Coordinates of C-alpha atoms and ligand atoms in Angstrom, one line a residue:
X4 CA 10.4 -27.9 0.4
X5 CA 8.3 -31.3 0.6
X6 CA 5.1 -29.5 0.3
X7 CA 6.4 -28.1 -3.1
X8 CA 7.9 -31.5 -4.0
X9 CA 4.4 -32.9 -3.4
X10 CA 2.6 -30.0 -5.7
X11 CA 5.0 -30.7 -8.4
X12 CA 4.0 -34.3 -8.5
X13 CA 0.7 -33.7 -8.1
X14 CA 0.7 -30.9 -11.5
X15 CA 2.8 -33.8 -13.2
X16 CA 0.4 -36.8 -12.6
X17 CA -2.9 -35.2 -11.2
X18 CA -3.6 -35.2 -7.5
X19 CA -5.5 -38.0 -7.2
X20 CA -2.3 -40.2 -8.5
X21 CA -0.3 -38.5 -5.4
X22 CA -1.4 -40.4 -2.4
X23 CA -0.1 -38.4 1.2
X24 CA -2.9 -39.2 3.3
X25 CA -1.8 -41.9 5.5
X26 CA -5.0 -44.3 5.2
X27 CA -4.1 -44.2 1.3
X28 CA -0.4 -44.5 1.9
X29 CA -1.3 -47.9 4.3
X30 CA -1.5 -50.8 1.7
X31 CA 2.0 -49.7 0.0
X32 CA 4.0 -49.5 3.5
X33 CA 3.8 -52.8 4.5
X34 CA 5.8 -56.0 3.0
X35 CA 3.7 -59.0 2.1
X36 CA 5.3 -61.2 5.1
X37 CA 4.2 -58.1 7.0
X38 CA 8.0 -58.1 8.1
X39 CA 8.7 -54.5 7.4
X40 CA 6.8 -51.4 7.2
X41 CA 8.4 -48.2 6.4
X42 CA 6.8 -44.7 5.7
X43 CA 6.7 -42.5 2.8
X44 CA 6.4 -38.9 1.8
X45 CA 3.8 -39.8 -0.8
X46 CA 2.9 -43.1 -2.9
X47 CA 3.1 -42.0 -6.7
X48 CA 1.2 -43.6 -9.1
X49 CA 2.4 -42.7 -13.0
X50 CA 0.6 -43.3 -15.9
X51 CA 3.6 -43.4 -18.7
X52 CA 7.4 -43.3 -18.7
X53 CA 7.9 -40.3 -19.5
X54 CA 6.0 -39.4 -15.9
X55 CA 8.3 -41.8 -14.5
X56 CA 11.6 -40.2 -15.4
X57 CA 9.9 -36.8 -14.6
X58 CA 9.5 -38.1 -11.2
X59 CA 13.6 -39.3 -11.0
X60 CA 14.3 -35.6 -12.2
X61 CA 12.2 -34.1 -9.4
X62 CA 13.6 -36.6 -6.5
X63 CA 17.3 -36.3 -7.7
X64 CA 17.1 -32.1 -7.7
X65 CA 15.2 -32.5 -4.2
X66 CA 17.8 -35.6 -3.2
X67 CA 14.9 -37.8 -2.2
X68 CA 14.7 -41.1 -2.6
X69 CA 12.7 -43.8 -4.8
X70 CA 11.6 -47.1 -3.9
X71 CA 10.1 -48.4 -6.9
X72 CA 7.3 -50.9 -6.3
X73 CA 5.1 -53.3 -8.7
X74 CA 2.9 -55.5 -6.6
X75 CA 4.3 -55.5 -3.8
X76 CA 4.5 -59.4 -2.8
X77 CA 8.5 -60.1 -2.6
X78 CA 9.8 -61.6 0.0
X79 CA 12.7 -59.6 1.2
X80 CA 11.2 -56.5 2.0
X81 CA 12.9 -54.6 -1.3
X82 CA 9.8 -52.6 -2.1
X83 CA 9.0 -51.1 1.4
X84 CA 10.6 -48.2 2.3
X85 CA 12.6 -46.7 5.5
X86 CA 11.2 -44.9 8.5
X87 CA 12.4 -41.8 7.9
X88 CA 9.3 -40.5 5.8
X89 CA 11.6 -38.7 3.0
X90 CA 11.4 -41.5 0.8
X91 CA 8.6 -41.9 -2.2
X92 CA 7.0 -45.2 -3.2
X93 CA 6.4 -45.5 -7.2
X94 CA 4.0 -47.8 -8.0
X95 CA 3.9 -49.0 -11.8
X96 CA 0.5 -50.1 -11.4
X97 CA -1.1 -48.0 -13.9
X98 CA 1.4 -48.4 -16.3
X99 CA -0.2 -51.5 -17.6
X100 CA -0.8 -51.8 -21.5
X101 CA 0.3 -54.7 -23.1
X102 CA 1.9 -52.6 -26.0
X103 CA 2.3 -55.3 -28.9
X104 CA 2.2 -58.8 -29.5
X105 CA 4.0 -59.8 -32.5
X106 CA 3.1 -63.1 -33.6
X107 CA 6.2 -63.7 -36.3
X108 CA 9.0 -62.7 -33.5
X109 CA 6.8 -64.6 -30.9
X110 CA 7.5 -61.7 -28.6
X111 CA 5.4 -59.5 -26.2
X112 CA 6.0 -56.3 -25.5
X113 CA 4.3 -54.7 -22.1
X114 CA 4.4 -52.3 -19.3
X115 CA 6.0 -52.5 -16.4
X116 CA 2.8 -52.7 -14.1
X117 CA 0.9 -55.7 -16.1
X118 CA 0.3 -58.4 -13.8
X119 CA 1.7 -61.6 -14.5
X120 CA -1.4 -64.0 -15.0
X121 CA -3.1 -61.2 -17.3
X122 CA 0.0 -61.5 -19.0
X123 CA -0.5 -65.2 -19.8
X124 CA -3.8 -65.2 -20.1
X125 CA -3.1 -62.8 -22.9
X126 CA -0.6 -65.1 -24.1
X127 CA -3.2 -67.7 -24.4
X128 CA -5.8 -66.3 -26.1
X129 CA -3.5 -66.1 -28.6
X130 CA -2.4 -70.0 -28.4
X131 CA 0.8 -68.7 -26.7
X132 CA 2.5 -69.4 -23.4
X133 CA 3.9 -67.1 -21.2
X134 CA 5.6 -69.9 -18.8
X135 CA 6.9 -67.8 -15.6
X136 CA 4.3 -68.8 -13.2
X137 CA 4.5 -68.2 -9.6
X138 CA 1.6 -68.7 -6.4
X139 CA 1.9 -64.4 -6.5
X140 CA 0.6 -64.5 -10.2
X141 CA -2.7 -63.3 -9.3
X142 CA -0.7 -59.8 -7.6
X143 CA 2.7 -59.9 -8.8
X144 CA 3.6 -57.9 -12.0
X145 CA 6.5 -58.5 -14.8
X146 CA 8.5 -55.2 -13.7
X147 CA 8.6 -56.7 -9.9
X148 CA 9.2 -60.2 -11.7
X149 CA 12.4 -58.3 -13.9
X150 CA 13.5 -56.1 -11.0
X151 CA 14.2 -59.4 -8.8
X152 CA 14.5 -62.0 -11.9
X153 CA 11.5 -64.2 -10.0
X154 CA 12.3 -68.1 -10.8
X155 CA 8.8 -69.9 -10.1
X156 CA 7.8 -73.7 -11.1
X157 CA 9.1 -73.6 -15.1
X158 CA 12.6 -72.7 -14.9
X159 CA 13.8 -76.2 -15.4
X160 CA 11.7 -76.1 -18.5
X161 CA 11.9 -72.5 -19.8
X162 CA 14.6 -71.0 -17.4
X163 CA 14.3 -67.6 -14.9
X164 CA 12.9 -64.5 -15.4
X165 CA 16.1 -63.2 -17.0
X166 CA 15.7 -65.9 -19.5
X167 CA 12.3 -64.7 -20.6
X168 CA 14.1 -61.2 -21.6
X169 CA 14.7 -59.7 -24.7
X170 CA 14.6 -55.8 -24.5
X171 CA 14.0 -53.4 -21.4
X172 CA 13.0 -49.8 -21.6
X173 CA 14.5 -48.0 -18.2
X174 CA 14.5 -44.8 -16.3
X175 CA 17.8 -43.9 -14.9
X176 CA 18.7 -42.8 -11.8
X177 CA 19.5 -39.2 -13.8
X178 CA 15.4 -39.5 -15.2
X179 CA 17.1 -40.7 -18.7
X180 CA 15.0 -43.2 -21.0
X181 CA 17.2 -45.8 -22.1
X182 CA 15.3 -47.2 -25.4
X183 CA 16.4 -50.9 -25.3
X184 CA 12.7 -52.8 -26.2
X185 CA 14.6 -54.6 -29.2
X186 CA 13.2 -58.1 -29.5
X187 CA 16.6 -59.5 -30.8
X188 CA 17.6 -63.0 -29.6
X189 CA 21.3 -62.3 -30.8
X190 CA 23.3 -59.0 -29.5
X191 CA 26.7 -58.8 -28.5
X192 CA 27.4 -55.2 -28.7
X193 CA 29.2 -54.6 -26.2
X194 CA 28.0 -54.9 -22.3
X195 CA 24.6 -56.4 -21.5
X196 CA 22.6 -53.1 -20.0
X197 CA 19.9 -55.3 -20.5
X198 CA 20.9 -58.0 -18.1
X199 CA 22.2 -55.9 -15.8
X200 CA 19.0 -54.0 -14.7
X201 CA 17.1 -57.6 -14.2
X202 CA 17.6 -59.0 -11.0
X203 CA 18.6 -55.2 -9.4
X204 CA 15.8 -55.0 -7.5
X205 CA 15.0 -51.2 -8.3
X206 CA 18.6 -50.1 -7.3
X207 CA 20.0 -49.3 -10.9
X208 CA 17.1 -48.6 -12.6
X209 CA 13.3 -48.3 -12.9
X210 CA 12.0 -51.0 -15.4
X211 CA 9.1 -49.1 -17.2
X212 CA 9.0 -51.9 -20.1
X213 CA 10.0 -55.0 -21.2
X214 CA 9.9 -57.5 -24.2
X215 CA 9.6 -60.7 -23.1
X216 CA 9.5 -64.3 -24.9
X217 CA 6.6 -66.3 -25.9
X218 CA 6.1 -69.8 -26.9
X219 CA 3.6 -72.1 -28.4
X220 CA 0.6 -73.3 -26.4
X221 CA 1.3 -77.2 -25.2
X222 CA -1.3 -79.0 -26.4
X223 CA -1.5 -81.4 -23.4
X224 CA -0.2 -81.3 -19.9
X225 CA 0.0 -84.1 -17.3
X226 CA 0.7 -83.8 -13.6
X227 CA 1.0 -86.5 -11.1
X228 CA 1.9 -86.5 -7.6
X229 CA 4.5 -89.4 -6.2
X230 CA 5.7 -90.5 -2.9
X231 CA 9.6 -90.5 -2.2
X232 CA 11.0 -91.8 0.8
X233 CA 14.3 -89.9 0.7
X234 CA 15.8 -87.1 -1.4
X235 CA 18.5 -89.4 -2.4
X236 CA 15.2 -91.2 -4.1
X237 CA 13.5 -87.6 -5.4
X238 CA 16.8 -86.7 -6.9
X239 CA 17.2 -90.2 -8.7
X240 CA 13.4 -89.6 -9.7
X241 CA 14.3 -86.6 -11.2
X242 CA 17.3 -87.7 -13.5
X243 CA 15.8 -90.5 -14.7
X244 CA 12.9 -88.1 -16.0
X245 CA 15.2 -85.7 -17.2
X246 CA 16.8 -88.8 -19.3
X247 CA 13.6 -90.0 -20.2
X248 CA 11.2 -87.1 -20.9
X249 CA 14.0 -84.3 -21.6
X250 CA 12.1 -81.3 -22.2
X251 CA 9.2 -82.6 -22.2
X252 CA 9.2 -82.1 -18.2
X253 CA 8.4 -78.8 -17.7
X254 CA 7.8 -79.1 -13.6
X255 CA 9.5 -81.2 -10.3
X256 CA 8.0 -79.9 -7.3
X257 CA 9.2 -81.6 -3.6
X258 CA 7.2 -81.1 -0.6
X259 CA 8.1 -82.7 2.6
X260 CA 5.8 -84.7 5.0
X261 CA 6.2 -81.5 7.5
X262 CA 4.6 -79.1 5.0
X263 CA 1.7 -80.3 3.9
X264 CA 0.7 -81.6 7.6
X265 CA 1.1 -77.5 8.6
X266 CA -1.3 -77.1 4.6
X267 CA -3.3 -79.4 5.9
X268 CA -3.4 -77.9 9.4
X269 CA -4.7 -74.4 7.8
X270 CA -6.1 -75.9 4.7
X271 CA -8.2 -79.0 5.7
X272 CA -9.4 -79.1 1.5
X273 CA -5.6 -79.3 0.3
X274 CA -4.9 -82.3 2.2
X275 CA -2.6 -84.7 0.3
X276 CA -4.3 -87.3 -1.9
X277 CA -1.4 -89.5 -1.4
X278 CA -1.7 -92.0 1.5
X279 CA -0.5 -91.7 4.5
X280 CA 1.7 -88.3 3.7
X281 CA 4.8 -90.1 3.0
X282 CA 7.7 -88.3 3.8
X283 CA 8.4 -86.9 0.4
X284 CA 5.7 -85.8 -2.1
X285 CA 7.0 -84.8 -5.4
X286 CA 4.7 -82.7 -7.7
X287 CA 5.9 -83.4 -11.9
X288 CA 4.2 -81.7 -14.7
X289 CA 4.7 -83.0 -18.4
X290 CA 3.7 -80.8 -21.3
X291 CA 3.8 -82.0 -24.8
X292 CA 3.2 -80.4 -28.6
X293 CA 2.0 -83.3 -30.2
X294 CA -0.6 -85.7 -28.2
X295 CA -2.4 -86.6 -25.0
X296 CA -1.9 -90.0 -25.4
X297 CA 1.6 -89.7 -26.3
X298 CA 2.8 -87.8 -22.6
X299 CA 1.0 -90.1 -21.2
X300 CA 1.9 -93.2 -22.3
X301 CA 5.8 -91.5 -21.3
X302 CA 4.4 -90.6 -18.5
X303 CA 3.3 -94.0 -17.2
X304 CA 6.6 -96.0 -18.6
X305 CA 8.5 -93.7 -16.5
X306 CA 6.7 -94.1 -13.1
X307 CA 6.7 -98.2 -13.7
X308 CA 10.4 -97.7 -14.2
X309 CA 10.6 -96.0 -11.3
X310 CA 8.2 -98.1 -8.9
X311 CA 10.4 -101.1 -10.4
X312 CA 13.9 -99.1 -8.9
X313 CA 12.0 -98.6 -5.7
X314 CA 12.4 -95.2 -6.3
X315 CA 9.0 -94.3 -5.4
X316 CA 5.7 -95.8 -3.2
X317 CA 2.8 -94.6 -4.3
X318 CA 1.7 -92.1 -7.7
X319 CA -1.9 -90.4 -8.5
X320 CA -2.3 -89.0 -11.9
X321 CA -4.6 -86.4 -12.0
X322 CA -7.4 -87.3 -14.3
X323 CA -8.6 -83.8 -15.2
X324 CA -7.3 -79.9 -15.6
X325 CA -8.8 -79.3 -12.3
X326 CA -7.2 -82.0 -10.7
X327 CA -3.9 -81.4 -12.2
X328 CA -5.0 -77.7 -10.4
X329 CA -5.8 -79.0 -7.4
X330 CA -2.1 -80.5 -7.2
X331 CA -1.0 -77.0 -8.5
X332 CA -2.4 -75.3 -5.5
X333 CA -1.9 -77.9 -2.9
X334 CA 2.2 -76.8 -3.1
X335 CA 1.0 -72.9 -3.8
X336 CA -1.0 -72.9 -0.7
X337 CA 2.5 -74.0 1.6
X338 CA 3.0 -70.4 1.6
X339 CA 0.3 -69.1 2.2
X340 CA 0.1 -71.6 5.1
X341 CA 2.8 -70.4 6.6
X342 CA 1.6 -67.4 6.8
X343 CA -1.4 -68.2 9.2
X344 CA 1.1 -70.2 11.5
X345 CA 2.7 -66.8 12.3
X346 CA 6.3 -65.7 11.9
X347 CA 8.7 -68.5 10.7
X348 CA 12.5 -68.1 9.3
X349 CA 12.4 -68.4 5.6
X350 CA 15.3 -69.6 3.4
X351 CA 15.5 -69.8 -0.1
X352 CA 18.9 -71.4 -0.9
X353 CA 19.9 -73.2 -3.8
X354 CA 22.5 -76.1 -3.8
X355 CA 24.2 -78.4 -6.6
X356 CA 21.7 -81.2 -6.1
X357 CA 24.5 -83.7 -5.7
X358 CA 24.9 -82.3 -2.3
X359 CA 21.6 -81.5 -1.4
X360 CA 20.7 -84.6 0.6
X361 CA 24.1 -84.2 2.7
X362 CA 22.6 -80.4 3.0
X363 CA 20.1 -81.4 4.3
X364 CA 20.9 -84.1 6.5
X365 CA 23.7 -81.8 8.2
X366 CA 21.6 -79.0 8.2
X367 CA 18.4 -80.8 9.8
X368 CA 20.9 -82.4 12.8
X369 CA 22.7 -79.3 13.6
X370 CA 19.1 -77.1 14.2
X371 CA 17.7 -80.2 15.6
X372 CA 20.3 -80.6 18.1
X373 CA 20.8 -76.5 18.8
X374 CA 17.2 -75.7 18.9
X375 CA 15.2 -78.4 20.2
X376 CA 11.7 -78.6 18.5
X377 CA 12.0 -76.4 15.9
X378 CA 9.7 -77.6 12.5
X379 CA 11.4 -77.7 9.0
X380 CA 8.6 -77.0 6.8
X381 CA 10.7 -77.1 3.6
X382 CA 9.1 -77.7 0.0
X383 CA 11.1 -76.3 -3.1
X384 CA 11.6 -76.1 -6.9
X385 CA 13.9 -79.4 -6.7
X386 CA 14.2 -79.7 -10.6
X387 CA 16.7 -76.0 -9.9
X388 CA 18.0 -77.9 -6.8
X389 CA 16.3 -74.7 -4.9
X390 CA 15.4 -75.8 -1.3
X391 CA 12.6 -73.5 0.6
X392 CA 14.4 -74.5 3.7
X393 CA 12.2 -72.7 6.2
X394 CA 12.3 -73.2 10.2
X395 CA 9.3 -72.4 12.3
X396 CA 9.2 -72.4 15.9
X397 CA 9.0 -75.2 18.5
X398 CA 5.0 -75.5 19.1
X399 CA 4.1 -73.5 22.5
X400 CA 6.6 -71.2 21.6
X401 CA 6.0 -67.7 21.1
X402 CA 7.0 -67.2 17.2
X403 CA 7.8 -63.4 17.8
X404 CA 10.3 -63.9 20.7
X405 CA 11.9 -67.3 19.3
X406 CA 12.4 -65.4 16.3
X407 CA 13.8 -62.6 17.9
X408 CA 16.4 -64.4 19.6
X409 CA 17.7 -67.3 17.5
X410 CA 16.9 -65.3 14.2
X411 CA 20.3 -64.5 13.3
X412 CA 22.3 -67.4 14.7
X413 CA 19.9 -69.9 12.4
X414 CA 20.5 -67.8 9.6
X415 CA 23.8 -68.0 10.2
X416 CA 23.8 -71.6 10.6
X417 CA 22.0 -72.2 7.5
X418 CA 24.3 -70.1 5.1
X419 CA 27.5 -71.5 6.1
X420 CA 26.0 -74.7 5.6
X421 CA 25.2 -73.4 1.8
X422 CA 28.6 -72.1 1.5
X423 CA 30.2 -75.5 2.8
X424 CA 28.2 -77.1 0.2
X425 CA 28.6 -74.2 -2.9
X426 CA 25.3 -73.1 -2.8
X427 CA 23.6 -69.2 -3.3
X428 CA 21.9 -67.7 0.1
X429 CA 19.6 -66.7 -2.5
X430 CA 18.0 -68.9 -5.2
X431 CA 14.9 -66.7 -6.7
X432 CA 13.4 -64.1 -3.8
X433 CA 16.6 -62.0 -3.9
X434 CA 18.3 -59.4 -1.5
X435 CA 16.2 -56.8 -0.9
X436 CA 16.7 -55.6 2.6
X437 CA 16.8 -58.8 4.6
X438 CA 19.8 -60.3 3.1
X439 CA 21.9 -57.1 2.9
X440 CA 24.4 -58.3 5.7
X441 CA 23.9 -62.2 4.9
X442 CA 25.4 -60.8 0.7
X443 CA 28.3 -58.7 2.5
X444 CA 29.1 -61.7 4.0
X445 CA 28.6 -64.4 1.2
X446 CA 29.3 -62.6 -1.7
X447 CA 33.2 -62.7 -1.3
X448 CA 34.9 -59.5 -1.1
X449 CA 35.5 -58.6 -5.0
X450 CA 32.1 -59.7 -5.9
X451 CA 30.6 -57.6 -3.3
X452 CA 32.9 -54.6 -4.2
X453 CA 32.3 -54.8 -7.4
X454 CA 28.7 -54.5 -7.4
X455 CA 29.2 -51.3 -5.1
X456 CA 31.3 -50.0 -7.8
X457 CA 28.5 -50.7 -10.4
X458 CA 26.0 -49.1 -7.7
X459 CA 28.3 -45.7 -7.2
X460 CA 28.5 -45.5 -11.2
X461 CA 24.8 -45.8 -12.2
X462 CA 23.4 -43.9 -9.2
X463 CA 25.6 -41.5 -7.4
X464 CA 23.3 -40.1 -5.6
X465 CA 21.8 -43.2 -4.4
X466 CA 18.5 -42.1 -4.9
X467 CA 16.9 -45.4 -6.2
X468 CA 16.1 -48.3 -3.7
X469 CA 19.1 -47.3 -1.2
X470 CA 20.6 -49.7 1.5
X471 CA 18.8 -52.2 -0.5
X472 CA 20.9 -55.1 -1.9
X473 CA 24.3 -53.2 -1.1
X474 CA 24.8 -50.2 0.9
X475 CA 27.7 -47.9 -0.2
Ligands
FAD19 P1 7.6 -56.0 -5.6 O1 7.4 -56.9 -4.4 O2 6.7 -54.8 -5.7 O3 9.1 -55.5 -5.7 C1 10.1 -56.5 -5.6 C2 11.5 -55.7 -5.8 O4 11.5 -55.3 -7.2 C3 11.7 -54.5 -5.0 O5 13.0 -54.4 -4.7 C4 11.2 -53.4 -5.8 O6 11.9 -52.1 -5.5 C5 11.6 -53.8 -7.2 N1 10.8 -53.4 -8.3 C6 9.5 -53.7 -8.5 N2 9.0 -53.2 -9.6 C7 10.1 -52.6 -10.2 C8 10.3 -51.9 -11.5 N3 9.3 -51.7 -12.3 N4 11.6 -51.4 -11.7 C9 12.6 -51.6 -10.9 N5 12.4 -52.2 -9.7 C10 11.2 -52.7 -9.4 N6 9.3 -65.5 -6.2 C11 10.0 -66.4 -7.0 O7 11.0 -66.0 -7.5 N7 9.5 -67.6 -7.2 C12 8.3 -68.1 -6.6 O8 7.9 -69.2 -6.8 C13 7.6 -67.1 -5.8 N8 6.4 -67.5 -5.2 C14 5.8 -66.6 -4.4 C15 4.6 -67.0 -3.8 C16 3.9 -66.1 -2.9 C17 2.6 -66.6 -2.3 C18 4.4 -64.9 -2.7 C19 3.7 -63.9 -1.8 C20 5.6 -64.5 -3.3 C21 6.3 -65.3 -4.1 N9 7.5 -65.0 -4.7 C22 8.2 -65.9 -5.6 C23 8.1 -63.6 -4.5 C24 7.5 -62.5 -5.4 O9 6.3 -62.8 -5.9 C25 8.5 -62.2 -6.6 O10 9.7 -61.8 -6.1 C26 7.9 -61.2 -7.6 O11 8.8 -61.3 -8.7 C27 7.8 -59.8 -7.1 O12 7.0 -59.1 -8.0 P2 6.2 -57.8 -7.5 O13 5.6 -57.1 -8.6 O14 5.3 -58.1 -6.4 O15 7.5 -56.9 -6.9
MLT20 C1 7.4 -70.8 -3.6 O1 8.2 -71.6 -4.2 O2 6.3 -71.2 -3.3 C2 7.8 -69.4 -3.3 O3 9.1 -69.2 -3.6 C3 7.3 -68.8 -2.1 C4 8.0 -69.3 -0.8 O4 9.1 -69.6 -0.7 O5 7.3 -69.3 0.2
ZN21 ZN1 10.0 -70.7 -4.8

């Protein structure tokens, strides 16, 4: 029966889009985090959506399931599959046409598969921005972006992925083409399909296309970095900013002493230009539509304000693009720094910012005190109040068998600390497979229920993305 399957794929999108052997199947079967790895019956790679539903038909008859994938770089291990080899990966890679621009609606209209910076570059050559902007830009792609409603460093400004959204075109779990690529900024007819597919991570729906937002180009941009000596201090920093500049500030970045030392440690170039690593480093961006000298001059009344309310040590404005760059990928790179360190515990919480620092504080004691040693390398969109609270392992310890051991106890740890404190266990990065338990637990009952019930409705077969985000 799988040897048909695998023919009739392979007449439907030519062999060579049908990967089986396992050296081809490799790349697609292993999370970014390298976390998970699952296997797959084949890795599909379709061209248009009319090959994509073609493909749902197939798998529903044959009761095989899809995990849709775009570029494969979340963080909860949504687009790898199971181990039980009956599963089939489907890329959108090739689908990756951006299918209309229209300059009067200041919409864009592209494939699932286009990958997010082509997408702004795009955007730009036309004296457009595409703001969602994330360190996977150079990989990720704006179906993956939909599919988990990615946040990213301009949500405070321009909001989440969701935000973005118009219109979506998607396959159903039953192979159907739901048409909804309208570019309307007003539609109440009746309930949102639209906003219901975003942020499912590939369990309701494949997202084949999208029409997303696009706005004018700012003319000038500033970004400095400034040192904080508390989050009490950041989070002062940040209202009187948001008082000050109001939408002109369009980034607030914090990054902890901890974090860039570990940068630092694996990236000796993105060592902090500010002295001495103070204990908080905040990264704010400022973008403007009318002149340089204009954000700037803001720019600089606000930081003497703020030296005045000892609010903040030390500031370096960056004097060029590539400085302002530099900055940029200084608190990209924590990431990818983390990464070479080995396996680490990452969070990404959010909380109402006026209990963050009490968040933290708690948080920081209770892990301190239960697991002596442990690092908390935690950075974070703080303009969203969205904490990358991430613990790595005491140093001399080995990562694997710490993690092993304490993984689920600090987890646990960390989310009843958000719930004590009204936070999400999830701010941007989503479910996926690692947080299916942690949701169960968090959600609350009728939430959780009802998004089974919404689950069993649009895919009773649970064919698309299953045990991912709920289990029924
Ligand atoms: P994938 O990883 O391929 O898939 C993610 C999920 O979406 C899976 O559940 C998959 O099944 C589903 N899916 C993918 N495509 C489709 C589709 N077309 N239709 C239906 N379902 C689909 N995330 C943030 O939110 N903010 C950040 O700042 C951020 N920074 C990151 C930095 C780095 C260095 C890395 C590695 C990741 C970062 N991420 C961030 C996480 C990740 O980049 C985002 O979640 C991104 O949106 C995933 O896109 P993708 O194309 O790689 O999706
Ligand atoms: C980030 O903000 O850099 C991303 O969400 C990735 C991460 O949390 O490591
Ligand atoms: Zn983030």
């Amino acid at each position: 029966m799988k040897q048909s399957l695998i023919e009739q794929f392979s007449v439907l999108l030519g062999k060579q889009y049908v990967l089986i052997a396992d050296e081809d199947k490799a790349p697609y079967l292993t999370d970014w985090r390298k976390r998970f790895t699952g296997k797959a019956l084949a890795v599909l790679l379709p061209k248009t959506t009319e090959e994509v539903s073609a493909i749902v038909k197939l798998c529903g008859s044959s009761h095989i399931a899809i995990i849709p994938q775009g570029g494969n770089t979340g963080l909860c291990g949504g687009a790898t599959p199971d181990n039980s080899g009956n599963q089939v990966i489907l890329n959108l890679k090739r689908m990756n046409q951006i299918r209309e621009i229209d300059a009067v609606n200041q919409t864009i209209t592209l494939e699932a598969g286009c990958i997010l910076q082509t997408i702004q570059e795009n955007a730009a050559a036309k004296s457009y921005l595409f703001p969602l902007s994330l360190g996977a830009e150079g990989s990720c792609m704006i179906g993956g972006n939909l599919a988990t409603n990615a946040g990213g460093t301009n949500v405070l400004r321009y909001g989440n992925t969701r935000d973005l959204c118009l219109g979506l075109e998607v396959v159903t779990a039953q192979g159907d083409i739901w048409n909804g690529l309208k570019g309307l900024r007003k539609d109440n007819t009746g309930y949102d399909l639209r906003d219901l597919f975003i942020g499912s991570e590939g369990t309701l729906g494949i997202i084949t296309a999208a029409v997303m937002k696009l706005y004018p180009l700012p003319i000038s941009q500033w970004t400095t970095l400034v040192a904080t000596d508390s989050i009490v201090s950041a989070i002062s920093l940040l209202n009187l900013f948001q008082k000050r500049a109001a939408s002109l500030l369009t980034g607030f970045e914090m990054m902890t002493q901890e974090s860039l030392a570990l940068n630092e440690k694996h990236f000796p170039q993105m060592a902090n230009p500010l002295k001495g690593n103070p204990p908080f480093t905040i990264l704010i961006e400022l973008s403007d539509h009318e002149s340089e000298e204009h954000v700037r001059q803001l720019l600089e009344i606000i930081l003497e304000e703020a030296f005045t309310a000892n609010m903040i040590s030390d500031a370096v404005i960056a004097s060029n693009l590539s400085q302002a760059n530099s900055f940029w990928h200084m608190r990209e790179h924590i990431t990818l720094a983390q990464a070479e360190e080995g396996a680490n515990l990452k969070h990404d919480i959010t909380i109402p910012l006026s209990s963050l620092d009490r968040f933290i504080k708690e948080t920081d004691a209770l892990m301190r005190q239960k697991y002596p040693g442990v690092r908390m390398i935690n950075f974070g969109h703080l303009g969203d109040g969205n904490l990358h609270y991430n613990i790595a392992p005491p140093l001399g310890s080995d990562p694997k068998v710490f993690n092993q051991t304490h993984e689920k106890a600090i987890y646990e740890l960390v989310f009843a600390q958000v719930e004590v404190c009204q936070g999400s266990i999830s701010a941007e990065h989503g479910v996926g497979q690692l947080k299916v338990g942690d949701l169960r637990a968090h959600k609350g009952v009728i939430a959780h229920e009802l998004m089974k019930t919404l689950k069993r409705a649009l895919d009773p077969q649970n064919i698309l993305n299953p045990n991912k985000v709920v289990s029924i």
